[in-house]
C-alpha positions as a printed Julia matrix, in Angstrom:
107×3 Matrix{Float64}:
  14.45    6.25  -41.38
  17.02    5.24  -44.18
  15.88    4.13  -47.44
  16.27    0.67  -47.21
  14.76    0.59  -43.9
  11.45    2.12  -45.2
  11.37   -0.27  -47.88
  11.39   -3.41  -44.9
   8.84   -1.8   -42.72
   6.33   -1.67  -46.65
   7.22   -4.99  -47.1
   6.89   -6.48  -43.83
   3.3    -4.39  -43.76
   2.37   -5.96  -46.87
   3.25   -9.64  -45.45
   1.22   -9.19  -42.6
  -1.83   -7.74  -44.83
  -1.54  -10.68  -46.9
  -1.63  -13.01  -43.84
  -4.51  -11.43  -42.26
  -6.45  -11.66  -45.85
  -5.17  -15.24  -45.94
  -6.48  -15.92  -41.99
  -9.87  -14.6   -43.05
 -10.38  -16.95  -46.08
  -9.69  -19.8   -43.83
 -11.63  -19.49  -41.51
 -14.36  -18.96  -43.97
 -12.75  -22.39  -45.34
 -13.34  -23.76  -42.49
 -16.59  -23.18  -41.19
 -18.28  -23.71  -44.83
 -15.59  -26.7   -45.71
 -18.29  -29.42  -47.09
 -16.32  -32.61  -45.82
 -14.21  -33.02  -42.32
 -10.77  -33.42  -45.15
 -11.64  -29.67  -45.66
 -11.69  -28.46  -42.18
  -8.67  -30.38  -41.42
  -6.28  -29.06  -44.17
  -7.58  -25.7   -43.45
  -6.74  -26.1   -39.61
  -3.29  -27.29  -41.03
  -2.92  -24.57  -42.97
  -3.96  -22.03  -40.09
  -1.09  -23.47  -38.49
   1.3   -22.24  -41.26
  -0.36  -18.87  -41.14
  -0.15  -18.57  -37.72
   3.99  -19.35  -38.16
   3.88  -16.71  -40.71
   2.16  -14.15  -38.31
   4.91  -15.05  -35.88
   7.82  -15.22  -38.16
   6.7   -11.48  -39.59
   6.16   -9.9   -36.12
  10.07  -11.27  -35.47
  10.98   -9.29  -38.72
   9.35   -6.26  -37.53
  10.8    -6.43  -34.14
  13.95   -7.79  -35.2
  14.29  -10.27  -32.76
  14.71  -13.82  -32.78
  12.43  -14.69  -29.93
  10.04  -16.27  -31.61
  11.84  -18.62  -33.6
  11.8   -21.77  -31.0
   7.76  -21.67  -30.86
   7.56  -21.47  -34.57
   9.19  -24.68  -34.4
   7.25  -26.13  -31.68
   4.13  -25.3   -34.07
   5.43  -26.47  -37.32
   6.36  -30.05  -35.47
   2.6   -29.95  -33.76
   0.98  -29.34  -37.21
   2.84  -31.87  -38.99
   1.88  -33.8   -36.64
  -1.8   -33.61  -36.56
  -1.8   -33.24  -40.15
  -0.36  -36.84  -40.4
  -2.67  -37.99  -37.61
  -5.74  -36.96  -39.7
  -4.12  -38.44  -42.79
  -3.98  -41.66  -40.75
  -7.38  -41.33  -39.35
  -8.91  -40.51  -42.97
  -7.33  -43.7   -44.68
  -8.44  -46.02  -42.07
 -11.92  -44.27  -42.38
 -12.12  -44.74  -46.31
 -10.58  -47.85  -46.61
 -13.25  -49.8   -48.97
 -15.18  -52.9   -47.17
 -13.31  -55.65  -49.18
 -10.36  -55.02  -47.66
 -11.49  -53.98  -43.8
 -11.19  -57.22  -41.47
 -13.41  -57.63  -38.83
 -13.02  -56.11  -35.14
 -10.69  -58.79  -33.33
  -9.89  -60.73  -36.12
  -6.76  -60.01  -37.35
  -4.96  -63.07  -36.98
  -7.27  -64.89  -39.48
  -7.12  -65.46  -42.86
């Protein structure tokens, strides 16, 4: 191996150490988060990790294979994370402002 191509394969070694690490404190994140906000940002964010794990195994391999589903997961997490946003705000809206179940056409 070339110079520069040991200096990829320490790099790319050191990404996926640093993703693993980062795996393990979220899932500790997530079984000990103290409200259901924490568990949902940390299953967002083991989304992104999960798109780094792929997106470094492509750089090892050099191949582009992976690229499409790393897409596919970005748009599901984005999408769940907004979905939990939504679900969250309705959830914590204060009582003042909450109408009654099948009265929304009254004032």
């Amino acid at each position: 191996m070339s110079g520069p191509e040991t200096v990829d394969r320490v790099l790319i070694t050191a990404a996926v150490v640093f993703i693993v690490v980062a795996g393990a404190l979220l899932f500790v994140r997530i079984s000990r988060g103290p409200s259901m906000l924490d568990r949902a940002i940390g299953l967002d964010v083991f989304a992104a990790v999960i798109i780094a794990g792929l997106g470094a195994k492509s750089a090892f391999a050099r191949d582009s294979f992976y690229f499409p589903i790393m897409l596919v997961l970005a748009f599901l997490g984005f999408t769940g994370s907004v979905g939990i946003a939504r679900f969250i705000a309705v959830r914590d809206k204060p009582l003042a402002h909450r109408r009654p179940a099948g009265r929304e056409g009254e004032k």
